[in-house]
JSON list of C-alpha atoms in Angstrom, two decimals:
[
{"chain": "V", "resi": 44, "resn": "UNK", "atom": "CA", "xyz": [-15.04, 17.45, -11.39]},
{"chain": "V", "resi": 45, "resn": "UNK", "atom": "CA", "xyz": [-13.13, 18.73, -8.46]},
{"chain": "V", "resi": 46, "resn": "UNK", "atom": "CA", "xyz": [-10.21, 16.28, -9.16]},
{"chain": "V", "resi": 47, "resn": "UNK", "atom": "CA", "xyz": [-8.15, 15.35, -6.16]},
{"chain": "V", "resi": 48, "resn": "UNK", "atom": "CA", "xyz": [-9.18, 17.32, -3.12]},
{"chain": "V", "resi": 49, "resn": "UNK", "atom": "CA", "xyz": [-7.22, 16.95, 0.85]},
{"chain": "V", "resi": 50, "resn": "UNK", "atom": "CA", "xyz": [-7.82, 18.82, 4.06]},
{"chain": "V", "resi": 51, "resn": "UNK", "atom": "CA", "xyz": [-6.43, 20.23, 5.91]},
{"chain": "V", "resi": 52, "resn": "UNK", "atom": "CA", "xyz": [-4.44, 22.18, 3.78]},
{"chain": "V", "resi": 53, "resn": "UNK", "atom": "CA", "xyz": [-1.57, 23.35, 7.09]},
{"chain": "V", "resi": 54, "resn": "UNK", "atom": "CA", "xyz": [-1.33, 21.85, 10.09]},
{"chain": "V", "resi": 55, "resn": "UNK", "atom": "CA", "xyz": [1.15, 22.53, 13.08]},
{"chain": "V", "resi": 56, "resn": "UNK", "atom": "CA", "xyz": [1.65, 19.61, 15.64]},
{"chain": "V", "resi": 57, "resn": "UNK", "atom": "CA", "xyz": [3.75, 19.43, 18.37]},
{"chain": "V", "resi": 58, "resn": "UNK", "atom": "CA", "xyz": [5.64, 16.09, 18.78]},
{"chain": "V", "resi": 59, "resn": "UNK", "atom": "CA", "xyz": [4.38, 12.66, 20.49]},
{"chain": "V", "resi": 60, "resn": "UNK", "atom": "CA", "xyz": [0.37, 13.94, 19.21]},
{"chain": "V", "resi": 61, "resn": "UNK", "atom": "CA", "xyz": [-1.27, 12.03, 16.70]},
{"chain": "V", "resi": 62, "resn": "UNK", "atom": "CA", "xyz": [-2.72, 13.62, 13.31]},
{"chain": "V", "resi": 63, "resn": "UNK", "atom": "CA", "xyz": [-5.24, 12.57, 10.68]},
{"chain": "V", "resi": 64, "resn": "UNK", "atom": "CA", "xyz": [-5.32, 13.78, 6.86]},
{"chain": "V", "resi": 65, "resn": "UNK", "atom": "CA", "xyz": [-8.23, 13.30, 4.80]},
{"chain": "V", "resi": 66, "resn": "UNK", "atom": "CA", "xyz": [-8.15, 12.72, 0.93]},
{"chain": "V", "resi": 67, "resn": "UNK", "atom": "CA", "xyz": [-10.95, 12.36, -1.90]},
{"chain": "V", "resi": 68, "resn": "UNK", "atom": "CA", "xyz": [-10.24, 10.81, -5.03]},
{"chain": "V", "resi": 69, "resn": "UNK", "atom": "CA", "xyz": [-10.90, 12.00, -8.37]},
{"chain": "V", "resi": 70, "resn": "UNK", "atom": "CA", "xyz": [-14.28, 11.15, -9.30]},
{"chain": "V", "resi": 71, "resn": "UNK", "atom": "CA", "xyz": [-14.33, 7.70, -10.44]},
{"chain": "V", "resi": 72, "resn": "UNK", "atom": "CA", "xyz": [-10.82, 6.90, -9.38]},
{"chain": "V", "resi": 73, "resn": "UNK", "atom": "CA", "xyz": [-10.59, 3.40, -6.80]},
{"chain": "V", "resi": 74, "resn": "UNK", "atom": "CA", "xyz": [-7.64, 3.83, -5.86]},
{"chain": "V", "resi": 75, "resn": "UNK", "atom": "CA", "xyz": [-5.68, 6.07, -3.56]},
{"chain": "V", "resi": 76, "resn": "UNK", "atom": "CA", "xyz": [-2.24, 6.43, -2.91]},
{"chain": "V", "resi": 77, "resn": "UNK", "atom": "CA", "xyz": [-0.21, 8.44, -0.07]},
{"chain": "V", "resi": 78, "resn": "UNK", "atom": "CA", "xyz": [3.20, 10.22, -0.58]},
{"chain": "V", "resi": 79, "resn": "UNK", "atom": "CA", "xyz": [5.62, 12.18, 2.17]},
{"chain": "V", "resi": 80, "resn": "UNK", "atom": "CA", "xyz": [7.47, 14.73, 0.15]},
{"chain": "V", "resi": 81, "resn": "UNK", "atom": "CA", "xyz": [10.44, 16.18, 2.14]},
{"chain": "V", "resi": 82, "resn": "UNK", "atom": "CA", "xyz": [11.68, 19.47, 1.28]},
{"chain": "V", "resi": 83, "resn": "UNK", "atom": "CA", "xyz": [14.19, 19.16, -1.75]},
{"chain": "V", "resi": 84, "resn": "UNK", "atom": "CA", "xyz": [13.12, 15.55, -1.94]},
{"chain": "V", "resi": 85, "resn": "UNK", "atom": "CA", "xyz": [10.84, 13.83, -4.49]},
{"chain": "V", "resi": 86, "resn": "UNK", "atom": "CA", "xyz": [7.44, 12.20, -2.81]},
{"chain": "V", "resi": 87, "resn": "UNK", "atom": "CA", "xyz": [7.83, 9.39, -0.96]},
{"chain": "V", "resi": 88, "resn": "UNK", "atom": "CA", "xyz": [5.66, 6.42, -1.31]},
{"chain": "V", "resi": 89, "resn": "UNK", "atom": "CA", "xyz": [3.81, 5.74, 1.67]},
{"chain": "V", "resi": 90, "resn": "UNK", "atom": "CA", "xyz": [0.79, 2.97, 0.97]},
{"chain": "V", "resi": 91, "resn": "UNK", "atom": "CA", "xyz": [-1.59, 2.67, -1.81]},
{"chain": "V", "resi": 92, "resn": "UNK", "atom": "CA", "xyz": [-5.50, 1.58, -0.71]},
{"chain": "V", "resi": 93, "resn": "UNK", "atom": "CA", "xyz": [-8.08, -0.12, -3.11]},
{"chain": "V", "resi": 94, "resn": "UNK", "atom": "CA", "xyz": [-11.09, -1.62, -2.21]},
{"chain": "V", "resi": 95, "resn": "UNK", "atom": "CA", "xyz": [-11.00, -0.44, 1.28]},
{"chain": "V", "resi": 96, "resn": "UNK", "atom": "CA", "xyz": [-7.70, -2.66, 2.06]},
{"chain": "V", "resi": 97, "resn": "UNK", "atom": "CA", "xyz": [-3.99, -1.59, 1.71]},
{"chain": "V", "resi": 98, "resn": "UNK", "atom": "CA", "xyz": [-2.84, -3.01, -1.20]},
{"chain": "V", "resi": 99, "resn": "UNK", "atom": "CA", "xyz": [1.30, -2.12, -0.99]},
{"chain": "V", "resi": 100, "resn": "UNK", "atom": "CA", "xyz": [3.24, -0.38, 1.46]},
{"chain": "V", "resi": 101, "resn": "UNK", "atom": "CA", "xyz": [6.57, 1.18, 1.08]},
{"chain": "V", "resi": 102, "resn": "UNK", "atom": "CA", "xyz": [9.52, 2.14, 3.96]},
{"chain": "V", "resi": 103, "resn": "UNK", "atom": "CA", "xyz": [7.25, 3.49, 6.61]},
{"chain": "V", "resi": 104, "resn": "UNK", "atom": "CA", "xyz": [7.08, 2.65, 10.30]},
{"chain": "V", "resi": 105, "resn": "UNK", "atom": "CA", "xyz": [3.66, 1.62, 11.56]},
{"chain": "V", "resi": 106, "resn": "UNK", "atom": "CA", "xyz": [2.72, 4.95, 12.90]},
{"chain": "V", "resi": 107, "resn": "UNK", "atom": "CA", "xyz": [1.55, 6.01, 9.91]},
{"chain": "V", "resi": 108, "resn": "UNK", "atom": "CA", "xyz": [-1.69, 4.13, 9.04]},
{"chain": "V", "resi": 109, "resn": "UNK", "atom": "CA", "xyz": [-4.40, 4.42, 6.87]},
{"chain": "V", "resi": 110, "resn": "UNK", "atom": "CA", "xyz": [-7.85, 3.65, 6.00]},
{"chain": "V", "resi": 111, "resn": "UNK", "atom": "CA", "xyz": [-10.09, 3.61, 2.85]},
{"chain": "V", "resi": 112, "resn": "UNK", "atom": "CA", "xyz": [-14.02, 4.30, 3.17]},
{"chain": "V", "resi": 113, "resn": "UNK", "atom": "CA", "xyz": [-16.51, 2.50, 0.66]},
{"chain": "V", "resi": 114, "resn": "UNK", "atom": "CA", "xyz": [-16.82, 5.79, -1.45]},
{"chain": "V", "resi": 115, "resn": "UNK", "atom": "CA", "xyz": [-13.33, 5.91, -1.97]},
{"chain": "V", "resi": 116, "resn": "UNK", "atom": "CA", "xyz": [-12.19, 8.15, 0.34]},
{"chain": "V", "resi": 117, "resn": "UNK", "atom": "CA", "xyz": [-9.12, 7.82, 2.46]},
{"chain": "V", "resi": 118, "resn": "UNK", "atom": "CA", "xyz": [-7.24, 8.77, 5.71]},
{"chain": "V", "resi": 119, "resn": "UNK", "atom": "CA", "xyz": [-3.77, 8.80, 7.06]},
{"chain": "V", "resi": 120, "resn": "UNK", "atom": "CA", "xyz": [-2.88, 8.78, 10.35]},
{"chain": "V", "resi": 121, "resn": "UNK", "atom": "CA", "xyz": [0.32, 9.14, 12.10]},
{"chain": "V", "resi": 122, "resn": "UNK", "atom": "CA", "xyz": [1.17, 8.70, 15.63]},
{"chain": "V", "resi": 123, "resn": "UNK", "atom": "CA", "xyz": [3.19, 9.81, 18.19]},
{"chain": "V", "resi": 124, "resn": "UNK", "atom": "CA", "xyz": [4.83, 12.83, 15.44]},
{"chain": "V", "resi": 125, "resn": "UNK", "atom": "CA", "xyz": [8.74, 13.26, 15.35]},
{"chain": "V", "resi": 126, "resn": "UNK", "atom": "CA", "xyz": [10.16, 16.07, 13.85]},
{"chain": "V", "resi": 127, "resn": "UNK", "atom": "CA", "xyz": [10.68, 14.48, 11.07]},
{"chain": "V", "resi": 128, "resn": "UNK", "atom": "CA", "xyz": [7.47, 13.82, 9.80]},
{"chain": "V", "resi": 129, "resn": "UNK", "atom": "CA", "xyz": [7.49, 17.84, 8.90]},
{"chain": "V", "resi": 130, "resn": "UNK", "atom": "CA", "xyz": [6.61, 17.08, 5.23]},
{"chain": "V", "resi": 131, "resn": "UNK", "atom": "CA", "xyz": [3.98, 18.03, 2.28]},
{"chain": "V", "resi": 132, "resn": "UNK", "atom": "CA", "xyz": [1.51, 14.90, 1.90]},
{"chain": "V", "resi": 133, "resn": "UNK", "atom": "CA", "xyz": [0.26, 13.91, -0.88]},
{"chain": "V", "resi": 134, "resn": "UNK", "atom": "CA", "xyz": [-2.41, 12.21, -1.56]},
{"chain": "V", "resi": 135, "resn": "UNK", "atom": "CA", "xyz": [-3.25, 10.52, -5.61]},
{"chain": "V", "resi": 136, "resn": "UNK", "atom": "CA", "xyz": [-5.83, 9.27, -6.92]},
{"chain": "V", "resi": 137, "resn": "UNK", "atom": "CA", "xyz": [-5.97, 6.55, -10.06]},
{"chain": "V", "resi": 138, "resn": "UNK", "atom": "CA", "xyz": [-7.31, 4.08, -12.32]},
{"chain": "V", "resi": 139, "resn": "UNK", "atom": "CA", "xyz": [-4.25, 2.98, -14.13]},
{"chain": "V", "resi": 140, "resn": "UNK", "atom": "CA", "xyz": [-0.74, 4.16, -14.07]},
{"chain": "V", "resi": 141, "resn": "UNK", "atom": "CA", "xyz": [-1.57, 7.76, -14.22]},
{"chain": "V", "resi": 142, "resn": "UNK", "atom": "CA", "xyz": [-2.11, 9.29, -10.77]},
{"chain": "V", "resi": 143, "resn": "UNK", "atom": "CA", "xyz": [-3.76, 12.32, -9.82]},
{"chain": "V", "resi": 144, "resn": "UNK", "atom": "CA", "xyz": [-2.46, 14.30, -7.31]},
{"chain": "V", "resi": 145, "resn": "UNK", "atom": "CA", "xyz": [-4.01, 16.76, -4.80]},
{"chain": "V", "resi": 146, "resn": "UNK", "atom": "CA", "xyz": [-2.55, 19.87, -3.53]},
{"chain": "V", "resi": 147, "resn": "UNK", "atom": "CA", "xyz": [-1.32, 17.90, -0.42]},
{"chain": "V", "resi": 148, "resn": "UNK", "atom": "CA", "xyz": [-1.00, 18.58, 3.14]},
{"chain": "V", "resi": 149, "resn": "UNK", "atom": "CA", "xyz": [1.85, 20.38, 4.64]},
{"chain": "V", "resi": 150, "resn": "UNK", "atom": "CA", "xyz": [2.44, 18.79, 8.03]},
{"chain": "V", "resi": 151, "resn": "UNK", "atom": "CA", "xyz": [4.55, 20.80, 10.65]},
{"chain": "V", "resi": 152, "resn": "UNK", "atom": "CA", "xyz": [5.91, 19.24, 13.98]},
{"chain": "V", "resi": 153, "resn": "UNK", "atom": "CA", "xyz": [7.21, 21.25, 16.59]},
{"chain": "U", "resi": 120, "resn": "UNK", "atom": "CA", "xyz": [17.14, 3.55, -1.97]},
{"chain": "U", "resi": 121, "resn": "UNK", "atom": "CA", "xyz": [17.12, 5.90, -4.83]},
{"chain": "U", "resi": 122, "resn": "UNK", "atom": "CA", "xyz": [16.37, 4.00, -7.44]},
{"chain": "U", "resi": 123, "resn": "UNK", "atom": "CA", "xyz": [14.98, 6.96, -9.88]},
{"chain": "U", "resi": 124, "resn": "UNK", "atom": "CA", "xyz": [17.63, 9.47, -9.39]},
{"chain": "U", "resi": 125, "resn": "UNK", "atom": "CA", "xyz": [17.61, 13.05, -11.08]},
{"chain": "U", "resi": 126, "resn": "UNK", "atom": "CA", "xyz": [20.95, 14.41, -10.93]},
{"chain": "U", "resi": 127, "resn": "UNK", "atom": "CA", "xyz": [20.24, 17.93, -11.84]},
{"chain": "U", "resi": 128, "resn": "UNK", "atom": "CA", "xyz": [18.53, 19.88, -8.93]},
{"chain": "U", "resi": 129, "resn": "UNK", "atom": "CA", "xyz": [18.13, 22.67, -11.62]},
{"chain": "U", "resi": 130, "resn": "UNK", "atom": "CA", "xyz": [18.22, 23.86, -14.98]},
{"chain": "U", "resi": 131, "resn": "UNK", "atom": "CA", "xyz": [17.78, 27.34, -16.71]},
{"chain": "U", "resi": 132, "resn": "UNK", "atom": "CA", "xyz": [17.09, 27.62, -19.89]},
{"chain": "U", "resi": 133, "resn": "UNK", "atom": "CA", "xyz": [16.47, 30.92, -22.45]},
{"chain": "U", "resi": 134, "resn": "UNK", "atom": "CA", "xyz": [12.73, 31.20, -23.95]},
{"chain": "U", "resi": 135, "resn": "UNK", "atom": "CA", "xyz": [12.42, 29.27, -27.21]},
{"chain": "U", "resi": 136, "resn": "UNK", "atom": "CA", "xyz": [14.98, 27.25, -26.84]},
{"chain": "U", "resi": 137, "resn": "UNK", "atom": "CA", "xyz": [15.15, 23.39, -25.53]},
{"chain": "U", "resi": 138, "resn": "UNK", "atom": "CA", "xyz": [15.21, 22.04, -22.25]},
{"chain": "U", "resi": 139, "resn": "UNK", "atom": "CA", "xyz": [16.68, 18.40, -21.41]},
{"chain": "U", "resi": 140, "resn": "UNK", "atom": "CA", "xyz": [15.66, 17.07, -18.09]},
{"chain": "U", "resi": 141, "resn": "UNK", "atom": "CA", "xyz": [17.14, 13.65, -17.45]},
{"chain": "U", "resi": 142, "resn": "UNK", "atom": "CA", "xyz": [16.63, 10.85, -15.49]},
{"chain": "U", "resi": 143, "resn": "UNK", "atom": "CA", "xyz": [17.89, 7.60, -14.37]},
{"chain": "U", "resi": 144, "resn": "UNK", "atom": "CA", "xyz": [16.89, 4.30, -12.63]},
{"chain": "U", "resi": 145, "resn": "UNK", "atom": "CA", "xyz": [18.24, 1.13, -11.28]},
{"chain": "U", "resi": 146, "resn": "UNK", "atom": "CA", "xyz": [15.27, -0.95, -11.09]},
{"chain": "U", "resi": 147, "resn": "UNK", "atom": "CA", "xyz": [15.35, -2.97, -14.50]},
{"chain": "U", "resi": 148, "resn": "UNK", "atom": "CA", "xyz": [11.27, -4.74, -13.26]},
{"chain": "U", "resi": 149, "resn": "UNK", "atom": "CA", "xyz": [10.18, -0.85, -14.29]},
{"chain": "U", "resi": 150, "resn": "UNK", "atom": "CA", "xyz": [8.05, -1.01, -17.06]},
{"chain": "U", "resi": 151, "resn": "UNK", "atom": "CA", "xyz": [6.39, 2.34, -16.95]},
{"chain": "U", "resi": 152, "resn": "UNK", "atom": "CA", "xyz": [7.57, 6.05, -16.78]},
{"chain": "U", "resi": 153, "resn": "UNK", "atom": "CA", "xyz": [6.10, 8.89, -16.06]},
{"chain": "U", "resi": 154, "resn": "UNK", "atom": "CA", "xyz": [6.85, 12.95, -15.62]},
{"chain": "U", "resi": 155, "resn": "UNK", "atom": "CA", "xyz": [4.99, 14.90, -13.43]},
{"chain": "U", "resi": 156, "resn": "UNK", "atom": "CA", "xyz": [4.95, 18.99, -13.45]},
{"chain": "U", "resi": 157, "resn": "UNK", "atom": "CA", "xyz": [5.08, 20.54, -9.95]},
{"chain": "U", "resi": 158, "resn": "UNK", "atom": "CA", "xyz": [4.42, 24.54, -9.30]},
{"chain": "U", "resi": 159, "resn": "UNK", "atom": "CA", "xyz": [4.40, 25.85, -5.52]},
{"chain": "U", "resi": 160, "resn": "UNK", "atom": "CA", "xyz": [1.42, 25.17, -3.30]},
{"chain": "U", "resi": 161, "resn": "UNK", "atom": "CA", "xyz": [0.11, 22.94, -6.26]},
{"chain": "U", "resi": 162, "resn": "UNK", "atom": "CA", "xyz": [0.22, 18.97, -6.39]},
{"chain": "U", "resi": 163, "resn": "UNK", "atom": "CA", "xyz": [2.44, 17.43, -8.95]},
{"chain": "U", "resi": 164, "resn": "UNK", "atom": "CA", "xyz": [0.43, 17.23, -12.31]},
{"chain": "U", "resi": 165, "resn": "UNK", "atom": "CA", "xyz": [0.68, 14.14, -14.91]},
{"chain": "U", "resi": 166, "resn": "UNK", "atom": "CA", "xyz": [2.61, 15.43, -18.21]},
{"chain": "U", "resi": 167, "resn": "UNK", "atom": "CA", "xyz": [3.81, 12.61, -19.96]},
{"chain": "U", "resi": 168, "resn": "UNK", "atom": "CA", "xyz": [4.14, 8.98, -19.92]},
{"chain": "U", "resi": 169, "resn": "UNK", "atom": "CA", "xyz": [6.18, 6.28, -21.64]},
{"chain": "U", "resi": 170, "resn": "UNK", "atom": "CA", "xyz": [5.36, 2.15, -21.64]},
{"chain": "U", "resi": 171, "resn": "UNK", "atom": "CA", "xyz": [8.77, 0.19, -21.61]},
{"chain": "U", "resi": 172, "resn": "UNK", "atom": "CA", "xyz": [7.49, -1.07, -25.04]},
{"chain": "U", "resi": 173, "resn": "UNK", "atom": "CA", "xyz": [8.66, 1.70, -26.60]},
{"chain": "U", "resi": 174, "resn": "UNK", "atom": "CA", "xyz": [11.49, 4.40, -26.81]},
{"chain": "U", "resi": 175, "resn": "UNK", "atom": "CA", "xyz": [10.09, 7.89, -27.76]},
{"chain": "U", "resi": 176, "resn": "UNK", "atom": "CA", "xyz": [6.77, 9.03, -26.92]},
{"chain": "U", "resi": 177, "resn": "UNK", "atom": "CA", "xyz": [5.53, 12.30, -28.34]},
{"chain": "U", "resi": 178, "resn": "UNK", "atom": "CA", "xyz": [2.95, 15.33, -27.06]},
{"chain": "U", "resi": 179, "resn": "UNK", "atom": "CA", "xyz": [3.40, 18.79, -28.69]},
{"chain": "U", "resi": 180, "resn": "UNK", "atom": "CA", "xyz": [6.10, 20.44, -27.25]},
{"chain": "U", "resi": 181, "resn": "UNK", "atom": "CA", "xyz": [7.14, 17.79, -24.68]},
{"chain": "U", "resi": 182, "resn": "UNK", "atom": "CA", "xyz": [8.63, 14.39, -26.02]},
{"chain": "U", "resi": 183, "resn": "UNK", "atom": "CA", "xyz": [10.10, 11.98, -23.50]},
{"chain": "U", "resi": 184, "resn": "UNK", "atom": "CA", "xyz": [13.35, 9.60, -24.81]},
{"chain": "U", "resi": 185, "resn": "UNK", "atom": "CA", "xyz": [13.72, 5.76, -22.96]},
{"chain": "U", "resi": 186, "resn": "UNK", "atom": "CA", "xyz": [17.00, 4.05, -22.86]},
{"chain": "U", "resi": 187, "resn": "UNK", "atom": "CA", "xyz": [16.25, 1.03, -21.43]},
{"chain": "U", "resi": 188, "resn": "UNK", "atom": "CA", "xyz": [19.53, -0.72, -21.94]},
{"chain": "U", "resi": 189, "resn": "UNK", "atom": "CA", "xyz": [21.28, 2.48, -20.30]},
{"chain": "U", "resi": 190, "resn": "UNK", "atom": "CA", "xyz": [18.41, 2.36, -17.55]},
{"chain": "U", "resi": 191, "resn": "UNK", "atom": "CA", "xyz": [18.00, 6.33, -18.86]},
{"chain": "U", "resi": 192, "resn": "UNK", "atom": "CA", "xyz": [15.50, 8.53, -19.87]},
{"chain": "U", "resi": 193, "resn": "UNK", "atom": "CA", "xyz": [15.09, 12.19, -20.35]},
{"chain": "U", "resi": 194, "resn": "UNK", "atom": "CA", "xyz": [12.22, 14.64, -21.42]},
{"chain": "U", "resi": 195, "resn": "UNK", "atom": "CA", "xyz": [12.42, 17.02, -24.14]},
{"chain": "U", "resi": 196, "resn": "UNK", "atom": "CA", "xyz": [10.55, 20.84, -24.10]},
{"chain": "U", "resi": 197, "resn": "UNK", "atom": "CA", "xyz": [10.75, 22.47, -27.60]},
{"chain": "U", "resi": 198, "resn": "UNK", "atom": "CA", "xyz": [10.21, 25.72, -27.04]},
{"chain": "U", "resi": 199, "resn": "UNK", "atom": "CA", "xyz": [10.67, 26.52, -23.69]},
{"chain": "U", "resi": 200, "resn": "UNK", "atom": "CA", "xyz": [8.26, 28.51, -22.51]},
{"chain": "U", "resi": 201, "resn": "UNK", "atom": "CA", "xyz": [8.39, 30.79, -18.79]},
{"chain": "U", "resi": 202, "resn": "UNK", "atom": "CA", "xyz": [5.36, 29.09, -18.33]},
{"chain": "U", "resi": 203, "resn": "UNK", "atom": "CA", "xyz": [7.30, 25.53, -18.37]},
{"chain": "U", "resi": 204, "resn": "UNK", "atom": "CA", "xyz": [8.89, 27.04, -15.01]},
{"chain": "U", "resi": 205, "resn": "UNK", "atom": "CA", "xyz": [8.11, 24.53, -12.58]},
{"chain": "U", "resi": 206, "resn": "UNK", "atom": "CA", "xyz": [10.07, 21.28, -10.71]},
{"chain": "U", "resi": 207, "resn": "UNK", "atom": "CA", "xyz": [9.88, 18.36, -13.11]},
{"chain": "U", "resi": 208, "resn": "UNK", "atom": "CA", "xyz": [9.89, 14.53, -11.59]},
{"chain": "U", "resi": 209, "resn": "UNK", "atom": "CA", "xyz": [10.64, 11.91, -13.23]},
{"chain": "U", "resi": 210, "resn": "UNK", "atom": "CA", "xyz": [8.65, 8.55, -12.09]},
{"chain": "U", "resi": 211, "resn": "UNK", "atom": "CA", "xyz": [8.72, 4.78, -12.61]},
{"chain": "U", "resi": 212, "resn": "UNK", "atom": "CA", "xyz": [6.41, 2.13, -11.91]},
{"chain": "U", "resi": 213, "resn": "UNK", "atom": "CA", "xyz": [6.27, -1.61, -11.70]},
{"chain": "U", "resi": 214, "resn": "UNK", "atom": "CA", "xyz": [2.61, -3.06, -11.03]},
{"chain": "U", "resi": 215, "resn": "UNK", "atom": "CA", "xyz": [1.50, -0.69, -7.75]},
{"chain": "U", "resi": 216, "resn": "UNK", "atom": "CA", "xyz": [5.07, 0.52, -6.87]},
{"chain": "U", "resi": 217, "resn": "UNK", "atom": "CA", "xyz": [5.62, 3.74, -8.12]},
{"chain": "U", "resi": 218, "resn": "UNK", "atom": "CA", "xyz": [9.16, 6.18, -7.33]},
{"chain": "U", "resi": 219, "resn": "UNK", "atom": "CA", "xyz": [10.03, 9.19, -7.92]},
{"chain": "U", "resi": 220, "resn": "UNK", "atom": "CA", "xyz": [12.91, 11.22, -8.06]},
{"chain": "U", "resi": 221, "resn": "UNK", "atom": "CA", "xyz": [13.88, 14.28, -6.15]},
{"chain": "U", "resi": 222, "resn": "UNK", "atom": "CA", "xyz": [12.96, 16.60, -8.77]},
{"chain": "U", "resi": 223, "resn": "UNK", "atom": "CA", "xyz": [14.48, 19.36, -11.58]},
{"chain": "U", "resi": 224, "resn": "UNK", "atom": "CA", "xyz": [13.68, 22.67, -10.92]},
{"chain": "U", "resi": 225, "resn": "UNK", "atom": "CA", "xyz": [13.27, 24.27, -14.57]},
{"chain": "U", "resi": 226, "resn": "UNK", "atom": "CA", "xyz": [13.75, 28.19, -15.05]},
{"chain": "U", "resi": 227, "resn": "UNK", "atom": "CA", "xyz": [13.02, 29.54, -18.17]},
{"chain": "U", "resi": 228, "resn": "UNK", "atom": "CA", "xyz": [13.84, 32.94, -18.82]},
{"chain": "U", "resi": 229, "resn": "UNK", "atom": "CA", "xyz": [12.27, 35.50, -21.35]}
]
């Protein structure tokens, strides 16, 4: 079981472009989940996906969107990148409460 | 809105001895709590969990304490280890909604 895998693992952006993270669940996991974690900051909840539909949402703007595919699989998106959006993303993966968490994505906007 | 808050950025602590990583919330709808191990260039990685149901919750050398009336709960490492050296967050969930804290960065030296 590879457990929670995302690509790409860096990325460098320069602002106003548009980027797209990808994210596999754990095998057998439904449910995925997308954190922004700052530097020196604990993640930040982003939106949670199940069943190919976004189930809960937290304090984002609507440039950063998301999608689910019917074997699980997700995608973020984020458009028109501020320098702020430099951040590790993390993607988890659950059944329950417990999440599983890949390595992330570390996001870096010029 | 910080409503899991870890007040100690970091904490060093000798081999063999304990470490006490604490953490509050405001949110009294969390029913679930959860601590998460983070090394570098790794994803955060489930440790231990507590239900609201209950106040101590016990695995080997890592027992997490819940408070509830206090809104306070803390994690216990007996021995520390150097391999324990990691950033420790403290989470709580209600249904889907899950926070975490910013994080305490645990040294243990030999």
């Amino acid at each position: 079981d590879a457990g929670v895998t995302q690509s790409p693992t860096h990325l460098i952006k320069t602002r106003g472009q548009q980027v797209t993270l990808r994210c596999s669940p754990k095998s057998g996991h439904d449910t995925v989940s997308w954190y922004q974690q700052a530097l020196g900051q604990g993640p930040q909840f982003i939106f949670q996906y199940y069943e190919e539909e976004e189930r809960q949402r937290g304090n984002f703007p609507d440039r950063f969107s998301g999608h689910q595919f019917p074997n699980y699989s997700s995608e973020l998106n984020v458009n028109a990148l501020l320098l702020g959006d430099s951040a590790l993303y993390l993607c988890a993966s659950s059944l329950a409460y417990e999440q599983f968490f890949g390595p992330g994505t570390r996001l870096t906007v010029l | 809105d910080q409503q899991v808050k870890q007040n100690s950025p970091s904490l060093s602590v000798q081999e063999g001895r304990i470490s006490i990583l604490n953490c509050d919330y405001t949110n009294s709808m969390f029913d679930y709590f959860l601590w998460y191990k983070k090394y570098p260039a790794e994803g955060p990685t489930f440790l231990i969990s507590i239900s609201s149901i209950k106040d101590k919750n016990e695995d080997g050398r890592f027992t997490v304490f819940l408070n509830k009336s206090a809104k306070h709960l803390s994690l216990h490492i007996v021995p520390s280890q150097p391999g324990d050296s990691a950033v420790y967050f403290c989470a709580a969930s209600f249904r889907d909604d899950m926070r975490f804290g910013a994080g305490t960065r645990l040294t243990v030296k030999p």
